[in-house]
Short mmCIF file of C-alpha atoms in Angstrom, two decimals:
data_model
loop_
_atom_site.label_atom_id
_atom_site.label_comp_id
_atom_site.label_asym_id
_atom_site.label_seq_id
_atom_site.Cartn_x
_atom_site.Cartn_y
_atom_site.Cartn_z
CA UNK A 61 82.67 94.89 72.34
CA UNK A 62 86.17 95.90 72.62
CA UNK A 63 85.21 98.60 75.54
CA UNK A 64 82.82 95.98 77.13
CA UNK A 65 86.21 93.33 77.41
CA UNK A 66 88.67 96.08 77.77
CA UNK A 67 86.63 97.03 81.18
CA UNK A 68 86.03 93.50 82.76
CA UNK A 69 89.89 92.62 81.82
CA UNK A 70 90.55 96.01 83.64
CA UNK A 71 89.14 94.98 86.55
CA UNK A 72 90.42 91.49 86.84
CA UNK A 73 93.77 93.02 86.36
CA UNK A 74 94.21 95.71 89.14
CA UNK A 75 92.84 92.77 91.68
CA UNK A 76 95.53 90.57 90.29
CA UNK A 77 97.88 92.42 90.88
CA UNK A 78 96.78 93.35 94.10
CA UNK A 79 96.33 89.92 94.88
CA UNK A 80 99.94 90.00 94.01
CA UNK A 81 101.30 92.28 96.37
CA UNK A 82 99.88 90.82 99.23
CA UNK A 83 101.63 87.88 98.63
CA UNK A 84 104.86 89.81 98.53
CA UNK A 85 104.10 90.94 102.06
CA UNK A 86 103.27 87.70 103.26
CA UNK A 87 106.47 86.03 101.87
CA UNK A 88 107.94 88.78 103.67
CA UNK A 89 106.22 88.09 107.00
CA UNK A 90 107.26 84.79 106.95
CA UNK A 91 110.90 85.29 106.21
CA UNK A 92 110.65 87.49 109.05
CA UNK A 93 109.52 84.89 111.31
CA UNK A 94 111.14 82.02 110.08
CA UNK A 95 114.34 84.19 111.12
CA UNK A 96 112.83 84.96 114.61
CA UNK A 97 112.58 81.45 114.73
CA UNK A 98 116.35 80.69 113.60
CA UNK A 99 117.38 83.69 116.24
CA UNK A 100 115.36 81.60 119.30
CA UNK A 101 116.76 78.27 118.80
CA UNK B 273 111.96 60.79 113.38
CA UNK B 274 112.59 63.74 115.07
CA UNK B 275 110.17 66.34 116.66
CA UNK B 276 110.36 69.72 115.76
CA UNK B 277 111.96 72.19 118.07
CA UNK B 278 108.63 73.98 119.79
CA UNK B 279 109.12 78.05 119.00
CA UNK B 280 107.38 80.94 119.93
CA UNK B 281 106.06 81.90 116.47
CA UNK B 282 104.01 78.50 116.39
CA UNK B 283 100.49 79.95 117.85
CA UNK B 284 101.24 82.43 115.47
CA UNK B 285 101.40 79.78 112.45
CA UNK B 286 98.57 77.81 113.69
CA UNK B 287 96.86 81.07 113.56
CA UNK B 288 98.12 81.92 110.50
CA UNK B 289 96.80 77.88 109.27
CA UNK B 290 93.44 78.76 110.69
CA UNK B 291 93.04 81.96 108.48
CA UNK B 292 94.08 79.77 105.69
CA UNK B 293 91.42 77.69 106.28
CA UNK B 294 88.92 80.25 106.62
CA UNK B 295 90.43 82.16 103.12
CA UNK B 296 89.90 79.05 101.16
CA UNK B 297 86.57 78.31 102.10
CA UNK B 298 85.45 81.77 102.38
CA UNK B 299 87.73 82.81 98.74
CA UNK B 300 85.64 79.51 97.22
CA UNK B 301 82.21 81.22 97.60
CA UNK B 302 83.87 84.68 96.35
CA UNK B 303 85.00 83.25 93.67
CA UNK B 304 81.72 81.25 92.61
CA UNK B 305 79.92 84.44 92.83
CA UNK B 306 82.53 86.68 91.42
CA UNK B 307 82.12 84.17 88.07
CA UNK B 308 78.44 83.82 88.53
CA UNK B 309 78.24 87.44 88.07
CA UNK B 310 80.65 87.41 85.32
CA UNK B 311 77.81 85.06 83.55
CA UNK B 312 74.96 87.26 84.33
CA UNK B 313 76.98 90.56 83.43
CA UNK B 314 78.24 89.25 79.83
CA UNK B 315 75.77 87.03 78.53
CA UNK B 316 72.17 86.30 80.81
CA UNK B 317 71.40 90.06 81.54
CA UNK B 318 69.41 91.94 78.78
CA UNK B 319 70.56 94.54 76.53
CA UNK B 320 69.99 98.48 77.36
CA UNK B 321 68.15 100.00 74.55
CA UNK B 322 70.10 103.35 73.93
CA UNK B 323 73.30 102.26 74.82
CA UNK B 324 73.75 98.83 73.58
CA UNK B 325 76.53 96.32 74.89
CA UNK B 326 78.14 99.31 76.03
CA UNK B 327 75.64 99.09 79.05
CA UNK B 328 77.82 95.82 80.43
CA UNK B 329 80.64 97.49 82.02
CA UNK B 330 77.84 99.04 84.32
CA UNK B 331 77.83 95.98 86.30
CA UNK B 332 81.74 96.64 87.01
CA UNK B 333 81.01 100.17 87.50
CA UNK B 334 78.59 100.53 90.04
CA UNK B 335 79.16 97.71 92.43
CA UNK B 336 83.16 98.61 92.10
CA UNK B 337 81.93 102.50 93.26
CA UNK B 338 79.54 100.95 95.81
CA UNK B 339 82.19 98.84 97.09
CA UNK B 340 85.38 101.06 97.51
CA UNK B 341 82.87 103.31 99.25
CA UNK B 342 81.64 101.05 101.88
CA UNK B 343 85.14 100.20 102.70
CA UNK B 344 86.42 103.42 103.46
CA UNK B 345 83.10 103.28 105.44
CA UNK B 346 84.66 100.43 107.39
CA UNK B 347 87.59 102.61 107.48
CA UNK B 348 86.26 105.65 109.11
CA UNK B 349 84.17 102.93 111.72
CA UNK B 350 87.28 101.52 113.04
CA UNK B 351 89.21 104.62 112.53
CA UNK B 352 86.01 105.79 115.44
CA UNK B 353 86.26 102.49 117.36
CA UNK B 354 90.60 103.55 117.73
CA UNK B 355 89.78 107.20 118.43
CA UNK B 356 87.54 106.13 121.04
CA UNK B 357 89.72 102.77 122.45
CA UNK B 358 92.66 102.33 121.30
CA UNK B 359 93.12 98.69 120.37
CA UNK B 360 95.77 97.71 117.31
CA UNK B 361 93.09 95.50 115.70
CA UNK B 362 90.93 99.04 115.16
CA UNK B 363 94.32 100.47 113.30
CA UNK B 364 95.02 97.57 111.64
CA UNK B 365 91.18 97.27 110.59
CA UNK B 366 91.10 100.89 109.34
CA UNK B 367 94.58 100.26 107.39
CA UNK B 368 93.36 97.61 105.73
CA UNK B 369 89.58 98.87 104.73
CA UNK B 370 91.29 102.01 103.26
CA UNK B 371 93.99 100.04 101.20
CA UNK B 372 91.13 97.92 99.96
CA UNK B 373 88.92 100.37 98.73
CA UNK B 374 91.54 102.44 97.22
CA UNK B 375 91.49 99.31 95.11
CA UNK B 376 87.89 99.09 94.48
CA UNK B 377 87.77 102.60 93.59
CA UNK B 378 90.89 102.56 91.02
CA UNK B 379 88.51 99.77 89.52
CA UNK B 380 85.87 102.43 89.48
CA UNK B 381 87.94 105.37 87.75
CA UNK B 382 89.69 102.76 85.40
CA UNK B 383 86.13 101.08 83.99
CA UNK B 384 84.27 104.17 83.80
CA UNK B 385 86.32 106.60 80.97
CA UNK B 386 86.20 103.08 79.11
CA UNK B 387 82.76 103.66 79.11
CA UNK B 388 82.51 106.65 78.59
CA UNK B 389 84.60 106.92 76.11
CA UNK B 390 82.09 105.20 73.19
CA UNK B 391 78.94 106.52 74.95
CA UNK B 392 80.00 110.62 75.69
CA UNK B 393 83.18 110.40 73.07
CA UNK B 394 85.63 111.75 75.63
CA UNK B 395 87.23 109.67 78.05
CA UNK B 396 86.49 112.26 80.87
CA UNK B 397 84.80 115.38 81.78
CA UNK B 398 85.34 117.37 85.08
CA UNK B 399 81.99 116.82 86.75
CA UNK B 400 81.16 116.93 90.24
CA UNK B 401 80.67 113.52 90.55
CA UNK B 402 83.88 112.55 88.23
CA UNK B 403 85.87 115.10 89.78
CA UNK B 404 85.16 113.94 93.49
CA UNK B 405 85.71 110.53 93.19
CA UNK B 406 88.93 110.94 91.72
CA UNK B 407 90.06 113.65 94.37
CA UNK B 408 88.52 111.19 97.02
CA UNK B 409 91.03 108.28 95.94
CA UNK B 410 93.63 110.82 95.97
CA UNK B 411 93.19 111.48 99.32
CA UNK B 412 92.55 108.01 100.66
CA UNK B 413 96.16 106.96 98.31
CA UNK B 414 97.56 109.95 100.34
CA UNK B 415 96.35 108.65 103.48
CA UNK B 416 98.17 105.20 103.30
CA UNK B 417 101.52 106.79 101.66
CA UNK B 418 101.52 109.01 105.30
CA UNK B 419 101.09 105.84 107.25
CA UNK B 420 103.87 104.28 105.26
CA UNK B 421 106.44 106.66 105.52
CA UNK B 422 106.03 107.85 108.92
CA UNK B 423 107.59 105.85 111.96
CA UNK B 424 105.40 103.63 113.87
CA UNK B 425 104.37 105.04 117.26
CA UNK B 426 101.72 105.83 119.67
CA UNK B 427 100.94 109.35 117.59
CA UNK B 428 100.74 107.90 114.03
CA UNK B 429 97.26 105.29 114.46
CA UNK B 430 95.82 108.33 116.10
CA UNK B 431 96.75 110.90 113.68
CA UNK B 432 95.72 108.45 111.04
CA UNK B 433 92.39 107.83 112.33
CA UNK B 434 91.32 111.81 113.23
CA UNK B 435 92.49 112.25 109.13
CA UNK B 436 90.66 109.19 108.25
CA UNK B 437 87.66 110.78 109.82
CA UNK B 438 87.59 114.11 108.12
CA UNK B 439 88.51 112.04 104.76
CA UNK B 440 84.84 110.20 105.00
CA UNK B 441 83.18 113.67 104.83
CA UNK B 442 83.56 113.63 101.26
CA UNK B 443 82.35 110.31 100.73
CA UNK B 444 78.56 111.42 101.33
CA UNK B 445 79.31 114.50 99.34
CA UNK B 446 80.42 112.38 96.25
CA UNK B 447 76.99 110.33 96.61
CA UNK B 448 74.64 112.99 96.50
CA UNK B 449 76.88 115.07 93.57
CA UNK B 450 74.47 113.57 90.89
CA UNK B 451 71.29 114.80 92.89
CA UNK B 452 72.76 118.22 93.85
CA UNK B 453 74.55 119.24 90.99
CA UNK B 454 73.85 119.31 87.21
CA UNK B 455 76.03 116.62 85.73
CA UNK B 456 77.72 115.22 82.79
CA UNK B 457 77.28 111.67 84.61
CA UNK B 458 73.94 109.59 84.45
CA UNK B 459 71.30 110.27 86.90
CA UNK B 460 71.07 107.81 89.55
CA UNK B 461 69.09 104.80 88.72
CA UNK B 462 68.84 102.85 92.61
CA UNK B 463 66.79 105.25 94.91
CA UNK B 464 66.92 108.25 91.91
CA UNK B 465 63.16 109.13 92.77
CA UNK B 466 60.02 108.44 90.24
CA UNK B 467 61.52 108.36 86.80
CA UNK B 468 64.55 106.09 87.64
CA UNK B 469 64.86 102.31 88.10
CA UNK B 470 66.13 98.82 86.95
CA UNK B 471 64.20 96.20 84.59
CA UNK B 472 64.23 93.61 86.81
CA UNK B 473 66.70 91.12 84.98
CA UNK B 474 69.32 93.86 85.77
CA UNK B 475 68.54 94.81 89.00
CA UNK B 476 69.17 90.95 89.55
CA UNK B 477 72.47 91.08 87.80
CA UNK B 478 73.46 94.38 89.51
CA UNK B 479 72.97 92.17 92.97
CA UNK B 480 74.79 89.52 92.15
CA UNK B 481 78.02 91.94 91.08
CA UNK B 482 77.42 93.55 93.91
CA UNK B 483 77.41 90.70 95.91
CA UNK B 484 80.45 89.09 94.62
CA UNK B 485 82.46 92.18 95.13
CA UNK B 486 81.32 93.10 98.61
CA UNK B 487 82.53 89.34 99.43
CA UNK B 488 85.64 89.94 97.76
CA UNK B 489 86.31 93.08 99.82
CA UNK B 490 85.56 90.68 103.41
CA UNK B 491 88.18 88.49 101.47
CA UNK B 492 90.68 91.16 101.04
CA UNK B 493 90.05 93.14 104.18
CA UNK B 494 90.27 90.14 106.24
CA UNK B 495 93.32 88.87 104.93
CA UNK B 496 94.97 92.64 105.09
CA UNK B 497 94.30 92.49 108.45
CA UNK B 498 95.83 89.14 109.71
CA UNK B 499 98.90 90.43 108.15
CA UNK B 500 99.02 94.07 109.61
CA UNK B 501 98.27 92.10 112.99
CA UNK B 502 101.21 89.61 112.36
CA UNK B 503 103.62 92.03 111.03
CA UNK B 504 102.75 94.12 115.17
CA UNK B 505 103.58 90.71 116.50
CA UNK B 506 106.79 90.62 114.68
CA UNK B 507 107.81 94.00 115.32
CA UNK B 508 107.62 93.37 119.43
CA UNK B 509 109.22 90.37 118.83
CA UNK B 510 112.12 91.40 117.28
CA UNK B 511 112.29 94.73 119.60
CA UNK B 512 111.94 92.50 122.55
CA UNK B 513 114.66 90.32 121.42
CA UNK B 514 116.93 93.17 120.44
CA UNK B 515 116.49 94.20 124.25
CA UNK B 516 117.55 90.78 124.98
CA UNK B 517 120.77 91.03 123.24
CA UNK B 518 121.94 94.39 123.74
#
């Protein structure tokens, strides 16, 4: 059983923290344009 | 009250609020399915006869395998669709199909030593088929760390996309190792000729997982993509504005 959980949780895990990273890089895109947006007013 | 200043980035946020819309709605249904499968996996599916519970992660497995495969399949499609116009949605399409199936497929290498680890007693063997996949993700992992770290330009989408299109060559390969080779890895069971097959119950379950994570790759994939598009937009924008000052 150990294997059987040790598998799903794998899984789950390496799309969390996928999930993760993407949201790093869209935090980062919008920094990036909220500063465009400070530079144009 | 005051109205806020109008700025150039706001089509850009009311596209980016229109691809939130569609990732909710659309990440909804993934989810449902991705726990729906989680149901049938664990508990509704029956039990394989020879190797007990063990038989469970298959439903991980597979579809994971399935799925990183057709996404680099995506990825070699638009890397075709750039070759032959260039557009930056192809590149950005291609960049974000291989990045998502390098995922898929780390889910596939990670799940399947677990298995085989209480079913074959060693965590891996160097099989065709094992062997492959692992050299495939390699090369797809190399693939995005060449795109990172060289310098955006006219040359690097098109370099990218001719290697992207000698990387799917091995993708076929890797499918048909189990049918061309003598292997340490199970037969095929889906379109293995006469002797293989599913029991119907997991043939259902199978779909469902597969299902679940093919939607979760369109979730992914589409969301990669908005970003590689808005991070172009960004990057003229802030060249264009550089000009502007200078």
């Amino acid at each position: 059983m150990a294997s059987v959980v040790a598998a799903f949780a794998a899984a789950w895990i390496v799309h969390i923290l996928y999930l993760f990273t993407l949201g790093a890089r869209q935090r980062r895109l919008q920094q990036a344009l909220d500063s465009l947006d400070a530079r144009e007013r | 009250m005051t109205t806020p200043t109008p700025t150039r980035s706001a089509p850009l946020r009311r596209r980016a609020a229109a691809g939130g819309a569609w990732l909710y709605w659309w990440g909804g249904v993934t989810l449902a399915l991705l726990l729906y499968g989680l149901v049938q996996a664990l508990l509704l599916a029956p039990t394989e006869a020879t190797m007990g519970i063990y038989y469970r992660i298959f439903y991980f497995h597979v579809p994971a395998g399935i799925t990183g495969f057709a996404a680099f399949g995506v990825n070699a499609a638009a890397s075709l669709w750039y070759l032959l116009r260039p557009r930056k949605a192809a590149d950005a399409l291609a960049l974000a199909a291989a990045e998502t199936g390098v995922v898929f497929l780390a889910v596939n290498l990670i799940t399947g030593p677990i298995w085989a680890k209480p079913i074959w007693g060693v965590w891996w063997v160097w099989d065709p088929r094992l062997t492959l996949t692992l050299v495939i993700w390699i090369m797809y992992v190399s693939y995005l760390v060449l795109r990172q770290f060289t310098p955006r330009s006219e040359l690097q989408p098109r370099l990218a996309a001719a290697y992207a299109m000698f990387l799917f060559i091995a993708v076929p390969i890797d499918y048909m190792a189990i049918r061309w080779w003598r292997t340490q890895h199970p037969q095929p069971v889906i379109f293995g000729g006469p002797n293989s097959g599913l029991d119907p119950h997991m043939a259902y379950a199978l779909v469902v997982c597969l299902l679940a994570f093919l939607a979760l790759m369109a979730t992914l994939m589409r969301f990669r993509h908005r970003q590689e598009m808005l991070s172009h937009e960004i990057l003229r924008r802030q060249r264009a504005a550089a000009l502007k000052e200078s």
